[in-house]
Amino acid sequence: MDVNAIRQQFPILNQNVNGHPLVYLDSSATSQKPLSVISAMEDYYKFDNSNVHRGVHTLGNRATDKYEGAREKVRNFINAESASQVIFTRGTTTSINTVAYSYGRSNLTEGDEILITPMEHHSNIIPWQQTAKATGATLKYLPLQSDGTIDLVDVKEAITNKTKIVAIMHVSNVLGTINPIKQIAQIAHENGAVMLVDGAQGVPHLKVDVQDLDCDFYAFSGHKMCGPTGIGVLYGKRELLDNMEPVEFGGEMIDFVNLYDSTWKELPWKFEGGTPIIAGAIGLGAAIDFLNDIGLENIEEHESKLALYAMKQLRTIDGLTIYGPDDRAGLITFNLNDVHPHDTATVLDSEGIAVRAGHHCAQPLMKWLDVTATARASFYLYNTEEEIDRLVDGLNKTKEYFGDVF
Amino acid sequence: MSFNNLDTLYRQVIMDHYKNPRNKGALADESLTIDMNNPTCGDRIQIHLQVNNGIVEDAKFEGEGCSISLSSASMMTQAIKGKPVEEALKMSKIFSNMMLGEETDQEDIDLGDIEALQGVSKFPARIKCATLAWKAMEKGVDENSR
């Protein structure tokens, strides 16, 4: 994998920030976009823009072909059985909310349990809180090991015949933990529960095969995998999606509309009310082509090398605490002595280094870690060891700058 | 190496308030307590006010946060203590104008240490940290006057 050649595809990386070459270490928040994605969307608007599924005219057909072509690219990328199981949404949040609302509210009742973990992102907590309140079901949390991993013994204990939904993230956006999704799905199924996976940090970085994982729902976003914002995917097993009611009603998703009653289109369109996110889907399709050309296996290997190198280098900094397990995805969450992560991020920014600081939309996990906030450096296919060296330098400068305060 | 740019943000006096916060702690039960969160970072701050006959007789703060939010809270409590409510609100207005980078017409009001926070206006991501305590104070005074 030629990282320098890859970097050429990302014009945004080639700039100075606060007088220093940009070091972008915030790809878990959103990744940068390669030229091919930007131009796929530009070309669509320049030459093919039209509404989809309505067309007798040529542009309408082109737009429809590109939009449905993107769906097929997603199907192939996650190895879904059929493109009808790939629903385009606004992002992971919308995908999870669709399941929590449509599946959750009609299949749960008092006494049923929803199982999640304390490491979840808010978008995989609040929809279940709301569904629990609306149905009388109970929301339960799986305990975590002290290093932020899941023990399958706990999973076997927590999932009972009361459990109806298990919703767990594939990869933690804070701890970097890669969760044993396949094994948890099996335990869930043995007990008659369905399994939803929040794949926002999974699909961009790992080869995901939804049939092999045997999960019932898998949700992810385009913008964390080199695609545009505003597009995401909900994958679901056919028999589940077939029996779910749409969440949004209006144009595009109907079969017949009578004065007092209507019927829905078949999958996946019954879940895509309104004019869909056409350019976004096309951009996501281009992002998938881009990632496939490089190879997910190569990206995974590159990131895991970077994570190992970063762990080694960051551990040379006295007073730096790293959160999460040794075996992790390409992100590292940390705190530096008593320096507040906001202050750390400001000093790093003054050196041209972009990291995330705050609660990472995971307040329950911050509580579990017993911190109010943390800083996070996250890596992607375009990052280099030299950039990690710049991060280490920046952190040493932060220590120097705040050193006399404490 | 030079930290000139950072020094406009982290002035000596700010670091002093961060390291040695003034008026940190709680007040008696009958005082006003206002909780404020900075949702972008999860920081929480609690402002306690003792207001009698239109005068802020005492002000304290508690909470967790970055150097900017905590030093600003420390300076705010110091500045409004003993002042009429109207003057405290006027200071708050001057402060938010300062954060917007606008010229402040201070008239007879002495901002003291607070002026050290002027540099925050050059760091847009940190303005909310600096205004957190002031917003809490405004909310408390507003509730008290109802």
PDB file of N, CA, C and O in Angstrom, chain A residues 25 304-322 326 328 332 334-336 377 379 384-397 399:
ATOM      1  N   LEU A  25      -5.908  13.750  12.430  1.00  0.00           N
ATOM      2  CA  LEU A  25      -6.069  12.536  13.242  1.00  0.00           C
ATOM      3  C   LEU A  25      -7.470  12.494  13.847  1.00  0.00           C
ATOM      4  O   LEU A  25      -7.653  12.201  15.028  1.00  0.00           O
ATOM      5  N   SER A 304      -3.592  -1.067  11.778  1.00  0.00           N
ATOM      6  CA  SER A 304      -3.180  -1.756  12.994  1.00  0.00           C
ATOM      7  C   SER A 304      -1.680  -1.552  13.244  1.00  0.00           C
ATOM      8  O   SER A 304      -1.255  -1.429  14.389  1.00  0.00           O
ATOM      9  N   LYS A 305      -0.898  -1.406  12.159  1.00  0.00           N
ATOM     10  CA  LYS A 305       0.522  -1.039  12.329  1.00  0.00           C
ATOM     11  C   LYS A 305       0.660   0.348  12.951  1.00  0.00           C
ATOM     12  O   LYS A 305       1.473   0.569  13.848  1.00  0.00           O
ATOM     13  N   LEU A 306      -0.161   1.277  12.454  1.00  0.00           N
ATOM     14  CA  LEU A 306      -0.120   2.642  12.988  1.00  0.00           C
ATOM     15  C   LEU A 306      -0.508   2.658  14.465  1.00  0.00           C
ATOM     16  O   LEU A 306       0.118   3.350  15.272  1.00  0.00           O
ATOM     17  N   ALA A 307      -1.546   1.873  14.811  1.00  0.00           N
ATOM     18  CA  ALA A 307      -2.006   1.843  16.204  1.00  0.00           C
ATOM     19  C   ALA A 307      -0.904   1.288  17.112  1.00  0.00           C
ATOM     20  O   ALA A 307      -0.648   1.832  18.194  1.00  0.00           O
ATOM     21  N   LEU A 308      -0.237   0.231  16.645  1.00  0.00           N
ATOM     22  CA  LEU A 308       0.854  -0.356  17.438  1.00  0.00           C
ATOM     23  C   LEU A 308       1.986   0.643  17.633  1.00  0.00           C
ATOM     24  O   LEU A 308       2.513   0.816  18.736  1.00  0.00           O
ATOM     25  N   TYR A 309       2.349   1.305  16.535  1.00  0.00           N
ATOM     26  CA  TYR A 309       3.423   2.293  16.595  1.00  0.00           C
ATOM     27  C   TYR A 309       3.037   3.441  17.537  1.00  0.00           C
ATOM     28  O   TYR A 309       3.834   3.873  18.377  1.00  0.00           O
ATOM     29  N   ALA A 310       1.785   3.901  17.394  1.00  0.00           N
ATOM     30  CA  ALA A 310       1.327   5.019  18.226  1.00  0.00           C
ATOM     31  C   ALA A 310       1.313   4.636  19.700  1.00  0.00           C
ATOM     32  O   ALA A 310       1.729   5.418  20.557  1.00  0.00           O
ATOM     33  N   MET A 311       0.872   3.415  20.001  1.00  0.00           N
ATOM     34  CA  MET A 311       0.844   2.961  21.401  1.00  0.00           C
ATOM     35  C   MET A 311       2.267   2.986  21.964  1.00  0.00           C
ATOM     36  O   MET A 311       2.504   3.444  23.085  1.00  0.00           O
ATOM     37  N   LYS A 312       3.193   2.481  21.164  1.00  0.00           N
ATOM     38  CA  LYS A 312       4.586   2.406  21.614  1.00  0.00           C
ATOM     39  C   LYS A 312       5.149   3.805  21.852  1.00  0.00           C
ATOM     40  O   LYS A 312       5.767   4.073  22.896  1.00  0.00           O
ATOM     41  N   GLN A 313       4.899   4.708  20.907  1.00  0.00           N
ATOM     42  CA  GLN A 313       5.460   6.056  21.028  1.00  0.00           C
ATOM     43  C   GLN A 313       4.782   6.856  22.131  1.00  0.00           C
ATOM     44  O   GLN A 313       5.426   7.590  22.874  1.00  0.00           O
ATOM     45  N   LEU A 314       3.448   6.713  22.233  1.00  0.00           N
ATOM     46  CA  LEU A 314       2.726   7.491  23.244  1.00  0.00           C
ATOM     47  C   LEU A 314       3.104   7.045  24.647  1.00  0.00           C
ATOM     48  O   LEU A 314       3.112   7.835  25.591  1.00  0.00           O
ATOM     49  N   ARG A 315       3.449   5.751  24.774  1.00  0.00           N
ATOM     50  CA  ARG A 315       3.822   5.252  26.110  1.00  0.00           C
ATOM     51  C   ARG A 315       5.149   5.814  26.582  1.00  0.00           C
ATOM     52  O   ARG A 315       5.495   5.658  27.754  1.00  0.00           O
ATOM     53  N   THR A 316       5.903   6.462  25.696  1.00  0.00           N
ATOM     54  CA  THR A 316       7.152   7.094  26.130  1.00  0.00           C
ATOM     55  C   THR A 316       6.864   8.411  26.847  1.00  0.00           C
ATOM     56  O   THR A 316       7.758   9.006  27.449  1.00  0.00           O
ATOM     57  N   ILE A 317       5.615   8.893  26.754  1.00  0.00           N
ATOM     58  CA  ILE A 317       5.288  10.185  27.382  1.00  0.00           C
ATOM     59  C   ILE A 317       4.839   9.945  28.811  1.00  0.00           C
ATOM     60  O   ILE A 317       3.813   9.309  29.055  1.00  0.00           O
ATOM     61  N   ASP A 318       5.610  10.474  29.718  1.00  0.00           N
ATOM     62  CA  ASP A 318       5.308  10.329  31.133  1.00  0.00           C
ATOM     63  C   ASP A 318       4.019  11.085  31.462  1.00  0.00           C
ATOM     64  O   ASP A 318       3.858  12.233  31.053  1.00  0.00           O
ATOM     65  N   GLY A 319       3.111  10.447  32.184  1.00  0.00           N
ATOM     66  CA  GLY A 319       1.894  11.142  32.597  1.00  0.00           C
ATOM     67  C   GLY A 319       0.749  10.989  31.614  1.00  0.00           C
ATOM     68  O   GLY A 319      -0.309  11.576  31.803  1.00  0.00           O
ATOM     69  N   LEU A 320       0.962  10.206  30.536  1.00  0.00           N
ATOM     70  CA  LEU A 320      -0.100  10.000  29.552  1.00  0.00           C
ATOM     71  C   LEU A 320      -0.866   8.712  29.874  1.00  0.00           C
ATOM     72  O   LEU A 320      -0.256   7.660  30.044  1.00  0.00           O
ATOM     73  N   THR A 321      -2.190   8.823  30.000  1.00  0.00           N
ATOM     74  CA  THR A 321      -3.026   7.648  30.253  1.00  0.00           C
ATOM     75  C   THR A 321      -3.740   7.255  28.962  1.00  0.00           C
ATOM     76  O   THR A 321      -4.375   8.100  28.329  1.00  0.00           O
ATOM     77  N   ILE A 322      -3.624   5.980  28.583  1.00  0.00           N
ATOM     78  CA  ILE A 322      -4.328   5.475  27.401  1.00  0.00           C
ATOM     79  C   ILE A 322      -5.500   4.620  27.872  1.00  0.00           C
ATOM     80  O   ILE A 322      -5.347   3.799  28.775  1.00  0.00           O
ATOM     81  N   ASP A 326      -5.148  -3.363  24.640  1.00  0.00           N
ATOM     82  CA  ASP A 326      -3.965  -3.322  23.780  1.00  0.00           C
ATOM     83  C   ASP A 326      -4.326  -3.659  22.337  1.00  0.00           C
ATOM     84  O   ASP A 326      -3.838  -3.048  21.399  1.00  0.00           O
ATOM     85  N   ARG A 328      -6.476  -3.397  19.458  1.00  0.00           N
ATOM     86  CA  ARG A 328      -7.481  -2.383  19.155  1.00  0.00           C
ATOM     87  C   ARG A 328      -7.479  -1.956  17.698  1.00  0.00           C
ATOM     88  O   ARG A 328      -6.558  -2.220  16.960  1.00  0.00           O
ATOM     89  N   ILE A 332      -6.711   5.960  19.314  1.00  0.00           N
ATOM     90  CA  ILE A 332      -6.194   5.947  20.690  1.00  0.00           C
ATOM     91  C   ILE A 332      -6.769   7.128  21.453  1.00  0.00           C
ATOM     92  O   ILE A 332      -6.642   8.281  21.042  1.00  0.00           O
ATOM     93  N   PHE A 334      -6.900   9.199  25.052  1.00  0.00           N
ATOM     94  CA  PHE A 334      -5.921   9.404  26.124  1.00  0.00           C
ATOM     95  C   PHE A 334      -6.194  10.696  26.881  1.00  0.00           C
ATOM     96  O   PHE A 334      -6.980  11.538  26.456  1.00  0.00           O
ATOM     97  N   ASN A 335      -5.519  10.816  28.014  1.00  0.00           N
ATOM     98  CA  ASN A 335      -5.454  12.082  28.742  1.00  0.00           C
ATOM     99  C   ASN A 335      -4.022  12.307  29.177  1.00  0.00           C
ATOM    100  O   ASN A 335      -3.269  11.351  29.406  1.00  0.00           O
ATOM    101  N   LEU A 336      -3.654  13.565  29.265  1.00  0.00           N
ATOM    102  CA  LEU A 336      -2.292  13.932  29.613  1.00  0.00           C
ATOM    103  C   LEU A 336      -2.299  14.605  30.987  1.00  0.00           C
ATOM    104  O   LEU A 336      -2.808  15.725  31.111  1.00  0.00           O
ATOM    105  N   ALA A 377      -6.952  10.439  19.178  1.00  0.00           N
ATOM    106  CA  ALA A 377      -6.316  10.493  17.854  1.00  0.00           C
ATOM    107  C   ALA A 377      -6.800   9.262  17.100  1.00  0.00           C
ATOM    108  O   ALA A 377      -6.700   8.146  17.604  1.00  0.00           O
ATOM    109  N   PHE A 379      -6.870   7.106  13.286  1.00  0.00           N
ATOM    110  CA  PHE A 379      -6.072   6.960  12.062  1.00  0.00           C
ATOM    111  C   PHE A 379      -6.875   6.344  10.931  1.00  0.00           C
ATOM    112  O   PHE A 379      -7.803   5.568  11.163  1.00  0.00           O
ATOM    113  N   THR A 384       0.336   8.505   8.538  1.00  0.00           N
ATOM    114  CA  THR A 384       1.695   7.948   8.480  1.00  0.00           C
ATOM    115  C   THR A 384       2.338   7.927   9.868  1.00  0.00           C
ATOM    116  O   THR A 384       1.863   8.607  10.785  1.00  0.00           O
ATOM    117  N   GLU A 385       3.439   7.188   9.981  1.00  0.00           N
ATOM    118  CA  GLU A 385       4.179   7.172  11.250  1.00  0.00           C
ATOM    119  C   GLU A 385       4.768   8.547  11.557  1.00  0.00           C
ATOM    120  O   GLU A 385       4.863   8.939  12.717  1.00  0.00           O
ATOM    121  N   GLU A 386       5.152   9.276  10.511  1.00  0.00           N
ATOM    122  CA  GLU A 386       5.697  10.634  10.731  1.00  0.00           C
ATOM    123  C   GLU A 386       4.646  11.510  11.413  1.00  0.00           C
ATOM    124  O   GLU A 386       4.972  12.366  12.248  1.00  0.00           O
ATOM    125  N   GLU A 387       3.387  11.311  11.051  1.00  0.00           N
ATOM    126  CA  GLU A 387       2.326  12.120  11.669  1.00  0.00           C
ATOM    127  C   GLU A 387       2.170  11.756  13.143  1.00  0.00           C
ATOM    128  O   GLU A 387       1.858  12.617  13.972  1.00  0.00           O
ATOM    129  N   ILE A 388       2.376  10.485  13.459  1.00  0.00           N
ATOM    130  CA  ILE A 388       2.310  10.074  14.863  1.00  0.00           C
ATOM    131  C   ILE A 388       3.482  10.687  15.633  1.00  0.00           C
ATOM    132  O   ILE A 388       3.318  11.121  16.778  1.00  0.00           O
ATOM    133  N   ASP A 389       4.641  10.766  14.989  1.00  0.00           N
ATOM    134  CA  ASP A 389       5.773  11.444  15.625  1.00  0.00           C
ATOM    135  C   ASP A 389       5.436  12.908  15.914  1.00  0.00           C
ATOM    136  O   ASP A 389       5.795  13.449  16.965  1.00  0.00           O
ATOM    137  N   ARG A 390       4.733  13.551  14.965  1.00  0.00           N
ATOM    138  CA  ARG A 390       4.323  14.949  15.179  1.00  0.00           C
ATOM    139  C   ARG A 390       3.364  15.039  16.374  1.00  0.00           C
ATOM    140  O   ARG A 390       3.417  15.993  17.166  1.00  0.00           O
ATOM    141  N   LEU A 391       2.471  14.052  16.503  1.00  0.00           N
ATOM    142  CA  LEU A 391       1.543  14.018  17.638  1.00  0.00           C
ATOM    143  C   LEU A 391       2.318  13.917  18.950  1.00  0.00           C
ATOM    144  O   LEU A 391       2.037  14.645  19.918  1.00  0.00           O
ATOM    145  N   VAL A 392       3.299  13.020  18.980  1.00  0.00           N
ATOM    146  CA  VAL A 392       4.096  12.833  20.199  1.00  0.00           C
ATOM    147  C   VAL A 392       4.838  14.130  20.542  1.00  0.00           C
ATOM    148  O   VAL A 392       4.836  14.567  21.702  1.00  0.00           O
ATOM    149  N   ASP A 393       5.429  14.780  19.529  1.00  0.00           N
ATOM    150  CA  ASP A 393       6.089  16.080  19.754  1.00  0.00           C
ATOM    151  C   ASP A 393       5.104  17.093  20.323  1.00  0.00           C
ATOM    152  O   ASP A 393       5.418  17.829  21.260  1.00  0.00           O
ATOM    153  N   GLY A 394       3.919  17.125  19.707  1.00  0.00           N
ATOM    154  CA  GLY A 394       2.889  18.081  20.134  1.00  0.00           C
ATOM    155  C   GLY A 394       2.479  17.848  21.576  1.00  0.00           C
ATOM    156  O   GLY A 394       2.273  18.803  22.333  1.00  0.00           O
ATOM    157  N   LEU A 395       2.378  16.572  21.960  1.00  0.00           N
ATOM    158  CA  LEU A 395       1.985  16.264  23.338  1.00  0.00           C
ATOM    159  C   LEU A 395       3.098  16.637  24.317  1.00  0.00           C
ATOM    160  O   LEU A 395       2.830  17.108  25.423  1.00  0.00           O
ATOM    161  N   ASN A 396       4.341  16.429  23.896  1.00  0.00           N
ATOM    162  CA  ASN A 396       5.446  16.855  24.765  1.00  0.00           C
ATOM    163  C   ASN A 396       5.460  18.372  24.930  1.00  0.00           C
ATOM    164  O   ASN A 396       5.746  18.886  26.006  1.00  0.00           O
ATOM    165  N   LYS A 397       5.100  19.087  23.859  1.00  0.00           N
ATOM    166  CA  LYS A 397       5.004  20.549  23.960  1.00  0.00           C
ATOM    167  C   LYS A 397       3.857  20.954  24.873  1.00  0.00           C
ATOM    168  O   LYS A 397       3.965  21.932  25.625  1.00  0.00           O
ATOM    169  N   LYS A 399       2.790  19.304  27.399  1.00  0.00           N
ATOM    170  CA  LYS A 399       3.272  19.091  28.769  1.00  0.00           C
ATOM    171  C   LYS A 399       4.162  20.228  29.211  1.00  0.00           C
ATOM    172  O   LYS A 399       4.061  20.720  30.330  1.00  0.00           O
TER     173      LYS A 399
END
